[in-house]
CSV table of C-alpha atoms in Angstrom, one decimal:
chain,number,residue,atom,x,y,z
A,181,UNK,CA,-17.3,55.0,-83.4
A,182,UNK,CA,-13.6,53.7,-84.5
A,183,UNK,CA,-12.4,51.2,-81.4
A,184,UNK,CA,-9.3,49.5,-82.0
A,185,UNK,CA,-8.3,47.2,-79.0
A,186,UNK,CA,-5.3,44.6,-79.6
A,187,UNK,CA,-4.3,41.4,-77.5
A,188,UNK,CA,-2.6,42.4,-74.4
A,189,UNK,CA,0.1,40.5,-72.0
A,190,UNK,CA,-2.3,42.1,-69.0
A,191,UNK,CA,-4.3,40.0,-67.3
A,192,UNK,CA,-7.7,39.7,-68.1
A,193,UNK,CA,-10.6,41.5,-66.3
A,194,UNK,CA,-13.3,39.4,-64.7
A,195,UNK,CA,-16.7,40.3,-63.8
A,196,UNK,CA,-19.9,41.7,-64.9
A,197,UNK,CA,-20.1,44.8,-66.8
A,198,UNK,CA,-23.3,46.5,-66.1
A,199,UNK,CA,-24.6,50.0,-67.1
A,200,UNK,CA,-23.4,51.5,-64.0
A,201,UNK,CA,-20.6,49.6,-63.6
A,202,UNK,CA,-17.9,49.7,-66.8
A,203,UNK,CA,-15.2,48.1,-65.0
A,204,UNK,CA,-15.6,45.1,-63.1
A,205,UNK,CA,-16.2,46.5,-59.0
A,206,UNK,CA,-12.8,44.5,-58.1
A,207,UNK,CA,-10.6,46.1,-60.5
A,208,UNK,CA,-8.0,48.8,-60.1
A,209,UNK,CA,-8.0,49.7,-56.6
A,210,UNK,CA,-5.8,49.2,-53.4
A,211,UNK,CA,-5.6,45.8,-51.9
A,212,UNK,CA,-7.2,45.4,-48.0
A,213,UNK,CA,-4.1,45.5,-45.7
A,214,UNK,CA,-6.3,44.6,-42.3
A,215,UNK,CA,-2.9,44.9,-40.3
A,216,UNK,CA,-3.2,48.9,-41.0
A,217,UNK,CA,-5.9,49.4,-38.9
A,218,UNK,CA,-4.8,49.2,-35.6
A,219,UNK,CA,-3.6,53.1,-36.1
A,220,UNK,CA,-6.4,54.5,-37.6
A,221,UNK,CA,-8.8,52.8,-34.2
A,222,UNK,CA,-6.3,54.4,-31.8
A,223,UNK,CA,-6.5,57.3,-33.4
A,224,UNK,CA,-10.5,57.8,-33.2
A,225,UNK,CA,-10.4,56.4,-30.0
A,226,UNK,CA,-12.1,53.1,-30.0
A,227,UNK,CA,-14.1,51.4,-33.0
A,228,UNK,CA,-12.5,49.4,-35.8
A,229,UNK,CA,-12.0,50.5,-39.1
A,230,UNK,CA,-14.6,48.5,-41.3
A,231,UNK,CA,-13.9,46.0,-44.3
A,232,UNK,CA,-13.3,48.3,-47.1
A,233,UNK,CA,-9.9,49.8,-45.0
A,234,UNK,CA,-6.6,49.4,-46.2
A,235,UNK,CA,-3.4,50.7,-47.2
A,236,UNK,CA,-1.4,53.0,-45.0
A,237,UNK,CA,-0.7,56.7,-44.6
A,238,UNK,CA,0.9,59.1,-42.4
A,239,UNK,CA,1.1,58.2,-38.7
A,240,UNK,CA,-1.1,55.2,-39.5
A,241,UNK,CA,0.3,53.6,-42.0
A,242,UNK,CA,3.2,52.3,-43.7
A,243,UNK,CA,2.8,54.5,-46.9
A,244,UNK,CA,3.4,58.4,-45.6
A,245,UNK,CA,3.9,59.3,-49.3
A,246,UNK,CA,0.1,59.2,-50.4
A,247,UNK,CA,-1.9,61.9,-49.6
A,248,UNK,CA,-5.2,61.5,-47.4
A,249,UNK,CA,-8.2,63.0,-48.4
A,250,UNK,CA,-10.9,63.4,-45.5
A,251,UNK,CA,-14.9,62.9,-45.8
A,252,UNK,CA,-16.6,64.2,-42.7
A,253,UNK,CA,-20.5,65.6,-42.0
A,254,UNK,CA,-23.3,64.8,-40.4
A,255,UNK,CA,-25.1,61.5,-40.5
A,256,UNK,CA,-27.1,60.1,-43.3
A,257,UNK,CA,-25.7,63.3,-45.4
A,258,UNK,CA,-24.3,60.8,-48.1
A,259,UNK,CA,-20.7,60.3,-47.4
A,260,UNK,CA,-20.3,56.8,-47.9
A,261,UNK,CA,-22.2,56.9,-50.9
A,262,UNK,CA,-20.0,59.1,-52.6
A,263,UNK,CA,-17.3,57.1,-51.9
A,264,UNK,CA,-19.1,54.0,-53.1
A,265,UNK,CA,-20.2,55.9,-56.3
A,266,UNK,CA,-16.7,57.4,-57.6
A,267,UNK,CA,-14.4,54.5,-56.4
A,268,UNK,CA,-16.2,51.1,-56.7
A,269,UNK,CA,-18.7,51.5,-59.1
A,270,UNK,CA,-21.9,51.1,-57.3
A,271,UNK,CA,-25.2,52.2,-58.5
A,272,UNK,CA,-26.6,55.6,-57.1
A,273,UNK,CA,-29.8,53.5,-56.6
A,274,UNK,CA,-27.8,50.7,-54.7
A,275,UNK,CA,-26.1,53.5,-52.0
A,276,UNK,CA,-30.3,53.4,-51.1
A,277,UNK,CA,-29.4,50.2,-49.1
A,278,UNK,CA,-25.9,51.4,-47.2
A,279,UNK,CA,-26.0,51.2,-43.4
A,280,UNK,CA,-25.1,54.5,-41.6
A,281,UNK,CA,-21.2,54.3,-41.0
A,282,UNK,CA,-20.7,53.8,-37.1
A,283,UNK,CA,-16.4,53.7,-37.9
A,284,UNK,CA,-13.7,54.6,-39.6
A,285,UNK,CA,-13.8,53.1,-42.8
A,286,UNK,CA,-10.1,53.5,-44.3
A,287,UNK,CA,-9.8,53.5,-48.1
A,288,UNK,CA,-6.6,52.8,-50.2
A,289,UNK,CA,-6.9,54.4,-53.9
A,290,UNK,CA,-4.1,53.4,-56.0
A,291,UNK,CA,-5.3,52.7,-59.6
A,292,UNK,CA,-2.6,54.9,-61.2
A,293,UNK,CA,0.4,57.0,-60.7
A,294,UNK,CA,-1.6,60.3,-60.5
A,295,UNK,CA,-4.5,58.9,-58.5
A,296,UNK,CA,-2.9,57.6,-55.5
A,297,UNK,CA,-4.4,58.7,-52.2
A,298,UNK,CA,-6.4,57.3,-49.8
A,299,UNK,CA,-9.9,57.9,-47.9
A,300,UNK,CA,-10.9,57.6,-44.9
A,301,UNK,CA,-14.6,58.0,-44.3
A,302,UNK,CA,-15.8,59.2,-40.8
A,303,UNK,CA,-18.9,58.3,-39.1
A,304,UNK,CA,-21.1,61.7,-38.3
A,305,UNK,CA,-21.2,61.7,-34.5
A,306,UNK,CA,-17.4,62.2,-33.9
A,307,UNK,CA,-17.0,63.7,-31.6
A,308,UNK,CA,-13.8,66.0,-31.4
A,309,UNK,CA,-14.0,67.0,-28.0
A,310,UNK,CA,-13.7,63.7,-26.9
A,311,UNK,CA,-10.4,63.5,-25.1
A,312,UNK,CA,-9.4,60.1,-26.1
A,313,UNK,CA,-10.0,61.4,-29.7
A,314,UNK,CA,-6.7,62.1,-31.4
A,315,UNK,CA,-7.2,64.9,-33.7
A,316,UNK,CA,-4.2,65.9,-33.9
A,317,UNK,CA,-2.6,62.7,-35.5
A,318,UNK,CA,-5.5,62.3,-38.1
A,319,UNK,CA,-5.2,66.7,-38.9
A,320,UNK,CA,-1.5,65.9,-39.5
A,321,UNK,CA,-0.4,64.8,-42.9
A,322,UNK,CA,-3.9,65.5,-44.4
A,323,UNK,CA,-3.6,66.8,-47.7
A,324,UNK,CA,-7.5,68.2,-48.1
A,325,UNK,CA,-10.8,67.8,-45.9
A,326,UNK,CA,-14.1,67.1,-47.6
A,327,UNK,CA,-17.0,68.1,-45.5
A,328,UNK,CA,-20.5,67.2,-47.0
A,329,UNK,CA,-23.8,68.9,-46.0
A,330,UNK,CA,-27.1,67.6,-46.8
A,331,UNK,CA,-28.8,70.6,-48.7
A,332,UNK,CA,-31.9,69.0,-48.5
A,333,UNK,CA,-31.9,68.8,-44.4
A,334,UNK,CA,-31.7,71.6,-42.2
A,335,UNK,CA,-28.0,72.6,-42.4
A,336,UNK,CA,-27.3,74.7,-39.4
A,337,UNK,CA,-26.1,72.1,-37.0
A,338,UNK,CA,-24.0,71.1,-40.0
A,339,UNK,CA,-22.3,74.6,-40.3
A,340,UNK,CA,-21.7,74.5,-37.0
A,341,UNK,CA,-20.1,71.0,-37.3
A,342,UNK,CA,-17.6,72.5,-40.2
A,343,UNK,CA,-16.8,75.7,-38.1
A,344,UNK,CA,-15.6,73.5,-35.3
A,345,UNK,CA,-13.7,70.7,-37.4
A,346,UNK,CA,-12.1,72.8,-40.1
A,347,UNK,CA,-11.3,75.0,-37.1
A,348,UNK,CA,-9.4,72.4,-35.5
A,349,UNK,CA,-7.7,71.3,-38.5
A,350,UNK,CA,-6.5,74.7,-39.9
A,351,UNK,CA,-4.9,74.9,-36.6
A,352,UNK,CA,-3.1,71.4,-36.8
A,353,UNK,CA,-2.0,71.7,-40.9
A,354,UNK,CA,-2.6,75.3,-42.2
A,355,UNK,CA,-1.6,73.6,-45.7
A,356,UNK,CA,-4.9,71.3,-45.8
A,357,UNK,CA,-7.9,72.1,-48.7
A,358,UNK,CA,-10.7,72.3,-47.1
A,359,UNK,CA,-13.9,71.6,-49.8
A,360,UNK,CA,-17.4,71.7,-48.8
A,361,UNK,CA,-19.9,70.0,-50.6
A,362,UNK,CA,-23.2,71.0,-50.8
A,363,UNK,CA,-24.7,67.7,-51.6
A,364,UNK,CA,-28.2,65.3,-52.8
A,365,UNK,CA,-28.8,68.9,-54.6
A,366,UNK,CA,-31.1,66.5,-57.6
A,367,UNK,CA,-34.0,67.4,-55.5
A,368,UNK,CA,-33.8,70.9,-55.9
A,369,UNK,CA,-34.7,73.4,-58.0
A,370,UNK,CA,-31.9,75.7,-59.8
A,371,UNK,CA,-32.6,78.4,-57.8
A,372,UNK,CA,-32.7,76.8,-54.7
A,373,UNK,CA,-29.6,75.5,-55.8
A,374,UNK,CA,-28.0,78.6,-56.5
A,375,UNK,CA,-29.7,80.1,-52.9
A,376,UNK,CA,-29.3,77.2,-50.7
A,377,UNK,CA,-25.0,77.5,-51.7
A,378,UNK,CA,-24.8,81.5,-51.4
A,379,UNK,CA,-26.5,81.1,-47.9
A,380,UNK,CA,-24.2,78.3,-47.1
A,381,UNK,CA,-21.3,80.2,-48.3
A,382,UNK,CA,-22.2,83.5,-46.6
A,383,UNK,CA,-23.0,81.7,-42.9
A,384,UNK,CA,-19.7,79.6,-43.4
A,385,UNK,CA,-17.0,82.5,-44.1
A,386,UNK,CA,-18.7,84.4,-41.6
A,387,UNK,CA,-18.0,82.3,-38.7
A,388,UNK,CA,-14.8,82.0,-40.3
A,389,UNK,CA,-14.5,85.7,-40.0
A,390,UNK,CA,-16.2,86.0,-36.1
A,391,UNK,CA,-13.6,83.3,-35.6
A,392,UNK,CA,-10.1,85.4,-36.8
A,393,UNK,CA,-9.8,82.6,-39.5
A,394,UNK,CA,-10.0,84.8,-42.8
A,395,UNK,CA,-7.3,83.1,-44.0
A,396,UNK,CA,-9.1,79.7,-44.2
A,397,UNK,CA,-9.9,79.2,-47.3
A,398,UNK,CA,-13.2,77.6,-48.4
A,399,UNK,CA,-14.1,75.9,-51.8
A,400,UNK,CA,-17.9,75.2,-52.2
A,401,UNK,CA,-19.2,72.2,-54.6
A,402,UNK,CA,-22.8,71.7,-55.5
A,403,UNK,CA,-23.0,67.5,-55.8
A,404,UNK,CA,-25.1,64.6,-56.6
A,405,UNK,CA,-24.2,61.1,-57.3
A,406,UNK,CA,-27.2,61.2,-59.7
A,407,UNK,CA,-25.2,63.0,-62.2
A,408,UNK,CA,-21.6,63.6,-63.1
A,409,UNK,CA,-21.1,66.9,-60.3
A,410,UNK,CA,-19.7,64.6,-58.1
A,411,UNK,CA,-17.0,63.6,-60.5
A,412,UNK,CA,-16.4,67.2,-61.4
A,413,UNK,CA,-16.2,68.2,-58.1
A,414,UNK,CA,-13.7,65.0,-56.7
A,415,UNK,CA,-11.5,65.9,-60.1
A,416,UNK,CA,-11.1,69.4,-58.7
A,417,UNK,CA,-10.0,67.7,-55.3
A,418,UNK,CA,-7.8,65.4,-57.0
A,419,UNK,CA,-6.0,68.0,-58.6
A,420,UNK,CA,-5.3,70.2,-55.8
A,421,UNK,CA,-3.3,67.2,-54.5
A,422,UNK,CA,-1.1,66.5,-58.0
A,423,UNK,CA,2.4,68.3,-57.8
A,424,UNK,CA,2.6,67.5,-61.6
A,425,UNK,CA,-0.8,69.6,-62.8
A,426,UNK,CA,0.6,73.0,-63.9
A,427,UNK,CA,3.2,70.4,-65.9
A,428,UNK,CA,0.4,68.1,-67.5
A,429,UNK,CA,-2.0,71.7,-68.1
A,430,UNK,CA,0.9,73.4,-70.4
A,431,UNK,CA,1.8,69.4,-71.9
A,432,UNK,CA,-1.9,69.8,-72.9
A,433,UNK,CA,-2.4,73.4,-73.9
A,434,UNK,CA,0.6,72.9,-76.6
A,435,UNK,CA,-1.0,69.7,-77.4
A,436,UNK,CA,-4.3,70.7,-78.7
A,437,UNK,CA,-2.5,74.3,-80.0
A,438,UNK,CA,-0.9,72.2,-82.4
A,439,UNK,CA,-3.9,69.9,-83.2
A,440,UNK,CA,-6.5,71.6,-84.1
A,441,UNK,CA,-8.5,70.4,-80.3
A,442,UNK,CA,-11.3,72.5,-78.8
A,443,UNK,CA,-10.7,70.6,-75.4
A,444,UNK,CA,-8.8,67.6,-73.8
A,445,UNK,CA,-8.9,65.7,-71.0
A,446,UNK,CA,-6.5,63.3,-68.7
A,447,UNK,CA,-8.8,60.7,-67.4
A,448,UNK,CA,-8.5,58.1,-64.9
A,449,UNK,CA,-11.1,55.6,-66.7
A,450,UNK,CA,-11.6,53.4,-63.5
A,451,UNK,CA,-13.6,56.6,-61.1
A,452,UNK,CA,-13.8,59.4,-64.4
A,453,UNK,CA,-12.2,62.0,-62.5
A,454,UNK,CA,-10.3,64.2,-65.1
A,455,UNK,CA,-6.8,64.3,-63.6
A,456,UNK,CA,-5.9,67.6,-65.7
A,457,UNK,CA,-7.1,69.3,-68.5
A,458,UNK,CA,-6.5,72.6,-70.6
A,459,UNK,CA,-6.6,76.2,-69.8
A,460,UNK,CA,-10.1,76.4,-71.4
A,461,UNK,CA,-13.2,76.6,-68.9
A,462,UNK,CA,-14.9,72.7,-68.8
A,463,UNK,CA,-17.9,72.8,-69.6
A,464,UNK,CA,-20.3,70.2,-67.7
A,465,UNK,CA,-22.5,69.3,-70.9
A,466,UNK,CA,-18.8,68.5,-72.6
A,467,UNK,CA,-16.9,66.4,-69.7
A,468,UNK,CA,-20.5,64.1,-69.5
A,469,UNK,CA,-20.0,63.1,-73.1
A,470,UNK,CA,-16.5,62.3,-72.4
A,471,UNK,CA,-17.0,60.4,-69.5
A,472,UNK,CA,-20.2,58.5,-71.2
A,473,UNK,CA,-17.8,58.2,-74.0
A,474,UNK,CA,-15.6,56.1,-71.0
A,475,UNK,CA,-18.4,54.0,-70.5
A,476,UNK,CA,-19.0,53.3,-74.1
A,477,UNK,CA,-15.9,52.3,-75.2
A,478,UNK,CA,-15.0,49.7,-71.7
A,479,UNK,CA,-18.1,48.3,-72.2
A,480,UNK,CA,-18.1,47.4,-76.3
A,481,UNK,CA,-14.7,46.4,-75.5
A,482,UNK,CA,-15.5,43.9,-72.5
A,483,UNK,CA,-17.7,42.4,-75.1
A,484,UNK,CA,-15.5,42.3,-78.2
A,485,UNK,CA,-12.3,43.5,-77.2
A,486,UNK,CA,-11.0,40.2,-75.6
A,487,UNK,CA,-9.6,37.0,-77.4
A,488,UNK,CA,-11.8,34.4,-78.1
A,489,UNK,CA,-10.5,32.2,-75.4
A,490,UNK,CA,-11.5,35.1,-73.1
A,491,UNK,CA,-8.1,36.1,-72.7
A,492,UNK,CA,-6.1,39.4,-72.8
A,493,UNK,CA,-7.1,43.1,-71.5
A,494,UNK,CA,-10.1,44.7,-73.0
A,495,UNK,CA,-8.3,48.2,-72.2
A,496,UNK,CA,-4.5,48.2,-73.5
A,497,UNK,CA,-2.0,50.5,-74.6
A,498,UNK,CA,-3.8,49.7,-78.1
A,499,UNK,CA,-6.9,50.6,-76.9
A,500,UNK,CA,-8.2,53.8,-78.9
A,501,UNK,CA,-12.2,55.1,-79.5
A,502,UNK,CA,-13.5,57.3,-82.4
A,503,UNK,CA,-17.1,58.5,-82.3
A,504,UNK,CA,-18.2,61.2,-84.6
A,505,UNK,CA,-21.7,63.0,-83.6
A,506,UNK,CA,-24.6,64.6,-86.0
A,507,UNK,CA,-23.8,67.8,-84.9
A,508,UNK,CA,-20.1,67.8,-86.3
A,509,UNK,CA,-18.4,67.2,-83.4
A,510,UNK,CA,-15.6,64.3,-82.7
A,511,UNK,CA,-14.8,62.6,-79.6
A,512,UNK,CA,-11.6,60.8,-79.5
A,513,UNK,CA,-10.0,58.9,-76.9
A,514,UNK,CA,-6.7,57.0,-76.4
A,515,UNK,CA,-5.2,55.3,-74.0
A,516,UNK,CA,-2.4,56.4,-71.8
A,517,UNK,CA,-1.4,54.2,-69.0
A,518,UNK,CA,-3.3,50.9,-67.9
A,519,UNK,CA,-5.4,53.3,-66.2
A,520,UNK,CA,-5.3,56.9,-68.0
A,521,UNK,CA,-7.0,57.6,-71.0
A,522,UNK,CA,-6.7,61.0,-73.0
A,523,UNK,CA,-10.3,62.3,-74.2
A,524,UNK,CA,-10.4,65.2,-76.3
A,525,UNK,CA,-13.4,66.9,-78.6
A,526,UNK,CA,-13.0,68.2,-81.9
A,527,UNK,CA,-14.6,69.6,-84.7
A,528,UNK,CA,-15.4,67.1,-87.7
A,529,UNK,CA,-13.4,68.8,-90.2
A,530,UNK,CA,-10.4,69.3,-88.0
A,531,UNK,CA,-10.6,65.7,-87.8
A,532,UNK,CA,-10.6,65.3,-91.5
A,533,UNK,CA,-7.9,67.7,-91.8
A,534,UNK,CA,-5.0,66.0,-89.4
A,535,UNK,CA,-5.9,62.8,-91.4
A,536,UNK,CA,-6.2,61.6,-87.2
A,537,UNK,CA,-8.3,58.5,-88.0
A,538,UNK,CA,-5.5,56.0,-88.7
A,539,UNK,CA,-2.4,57.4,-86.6
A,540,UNK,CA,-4.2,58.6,-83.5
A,541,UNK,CA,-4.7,62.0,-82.8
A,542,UNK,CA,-1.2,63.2,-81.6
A,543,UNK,CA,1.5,65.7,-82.7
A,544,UNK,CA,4.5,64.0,-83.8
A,545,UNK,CA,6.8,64.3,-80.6
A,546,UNK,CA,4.7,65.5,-78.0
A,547,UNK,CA,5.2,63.3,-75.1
A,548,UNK,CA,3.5,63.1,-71.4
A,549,UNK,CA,6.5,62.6,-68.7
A,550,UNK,CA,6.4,62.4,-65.1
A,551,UNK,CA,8.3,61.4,-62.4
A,552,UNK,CA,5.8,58.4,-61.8
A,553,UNK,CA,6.3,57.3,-65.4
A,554,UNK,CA,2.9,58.6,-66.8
A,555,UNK,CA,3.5,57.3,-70.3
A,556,UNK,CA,3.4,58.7,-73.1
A,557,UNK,CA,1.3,59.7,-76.2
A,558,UNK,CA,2.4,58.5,-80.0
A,559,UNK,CA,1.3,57.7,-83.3
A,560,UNK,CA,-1.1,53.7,-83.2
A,561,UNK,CA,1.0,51.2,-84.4
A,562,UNK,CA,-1.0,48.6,-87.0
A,563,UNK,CA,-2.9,47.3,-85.0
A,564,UNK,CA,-2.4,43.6,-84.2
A,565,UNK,CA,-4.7,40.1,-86.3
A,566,UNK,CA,-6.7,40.1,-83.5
A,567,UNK,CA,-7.8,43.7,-83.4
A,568,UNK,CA,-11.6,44.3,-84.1
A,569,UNK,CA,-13.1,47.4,-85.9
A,570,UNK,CA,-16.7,48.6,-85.1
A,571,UNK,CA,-17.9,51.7,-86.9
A,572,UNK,CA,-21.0,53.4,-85.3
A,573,UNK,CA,-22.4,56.8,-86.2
A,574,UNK,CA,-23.9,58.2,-83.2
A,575,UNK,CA,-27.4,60.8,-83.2
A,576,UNK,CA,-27.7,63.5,-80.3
């Protein structure tokens, strides 16, 4: 592996950097706005919104411009944990130890231009026909609904829970996603898998159908915060809500057309969801080496990456990876933005043959722009006297 990581005018990250925890649990995310939650209590109709709330959005909040992404289901079906998983870094084993969410926890994500959204995290036992419960305002302004059923329970009371809220929601904002995952699917076998979600889907578009909603549109996920399917399946949700994507998907198709690139990916390093990638089909065994490929490089460069008074960023805009695997294939990865990296796979002797190793794996010109200022993607300069080199050749 090739890492090149130069002195930064950023501040510098503090923390521990653990196995499951690259970037320091602090770092990157909204900051708690405690007058916000006034809103989001009247809305539920009594409660408080709990200590990880903040930020503002919609009718609740000061910020109507950041889409609000929804996470509903029964209790104890793993909500919170995927929440604590993919935006602050906690262990899977850790989530073990969560309390059952009795309110409205209210989550501000804004770690980059693309990423920008907030969560809010509902305890199971809403109760929608509560009168004092005001669906309407929370519906409105929604841009996607994530219900999450425990596949290893008994899921009927949950379908019946999904038919009733995305029922209620389709009718409030028709323009909403509505995503369904099937989740904690680790302790199954693949063809449970594989018959637990065809049942699911069948029972759920069929009340959909009894119900005149044909139109509502399902998407189904199989999930576990024991493995990457949970980032795979929050990237798709992400990108549903990113008016740039069919922009960055044809910036990357003519990017690795003219590179020689089997695949490439727009990562946000902080929660590895893949913000957009090519036209190719991803395949799962190749977006986990990316995103261990994330880990790799944050944590060598919280080590070495820093100046030796501790100062400076250990990811910058110098901040590039090279790791080269037995079986001749090439992972590459350069930053983007303080927050985006691009991660693309390669074969060995395209590598070689784009001479890519010294000027960083881009085609003179090509350029990512956005109305949010994305940044862009050009040639490494030299890299700077305090810059380290660590070469690693890496078995599979």
């Amino acid at each position: 592996m090739s890492l090149q990581y130069g002195g930064g005018d950023e501040a510098p990250l503090s923390g521990s950097y653990g196995a499951a925890d690259s970037f320091p649990k602090d770092f990157g995310y909204g900051v708690e706005e405690e007058e916000e939650e006034a809103a989001v209590v009247a809305a539920a109709g009594g409660g408080s919104a709990g200590p990880g709330a903040g930020g503002g959005c919609g009718a609740g909040g000061g910020d109507s411009s950041k889409p609000r992404i929804l996470l509903m289901g029964l209790r104890r079906s793993g909500k919170s944990s995927i929440q604590k998983v993919v935006f602050h870094k906690m262990s899977p084993n850790e989530t073990l130890f969560l309390e059952s969410t009795n309110k409205i926890y209210k989550d501000d994500i804004s770690n980059s231009s693309f990423v920008n959204f907030q969560i809010w995290d509902f305890p199971g036992q809403m109760d929608f026909f509560d009168p004092t419960f005001d669906y309407e305002m929370i519906f409105r302004g929604t841009g996607a609904l994530i219900y999450v059923i425990d596949a290893q329970d008994d899921y009927m009371e949950a379908l019946t829970r999904l038919h009733i809220t995305v029922s209620k929601a389709y009718k409030v904002n028709p323009e909403m996603n509505f995503e369904v995952f099937i989740h904690k699917v680790d302790g199954l076998s693949d063809d449970h898998k594989i018959e637990t979600q065809r049942d699911i889907h069948q029972r759920a578009n069929d009340d959909l159908g009894d119900a005149g909603l044909e139109k509502l549109h399902l998407s189904f996920y199989l999930t576990s915060i024991y493995d990457h399917s949970i980032f795979e399946a929050f990237s798709k949700v992400v990108q549903k809500l990113i008016p740039q994507l069919p922009t960055l998907e044809n910036l990357l198709n003519i990017f690795i057309s003219n590179s020689g690139i089997e695949k490439a990916f727009l990562f946000d390093v902080v929660s590895k969801i893949y913000i957009a990638t090519d036209s190719s089909p991803v395949d799962m065994q190749s977006y986990e080496l990316c995103c261990d490929m994330i880990d790799v490089v944050i944590d060598v460069s919280c080590i070495y990456g820093l100046k030796e008074d501790g100062s400076g960023s250990a990811y910058d805009k110098e901040s590039m990876a090279i790791i080269k695997l037995n079986n001749t294939t090439v992972l590459y990865l350069k930053e983007v933005t303080k927050f985006l990296a691009l991660v693309c796979i390669l074969r060995e002797e395209s590598f070689e043959r784009k001479g890519a190793g010294e000027r960083g794996m881009t085609t003179p010109g090509f350029s990512l722009f956005s109305g949010a200022e994305l940044g862009y993607l050009a040639p490494s300069s030299s890299c700077s006297p305090s810059s380290i080199r660590v070469c690693v050749r890496v078995c599979v």
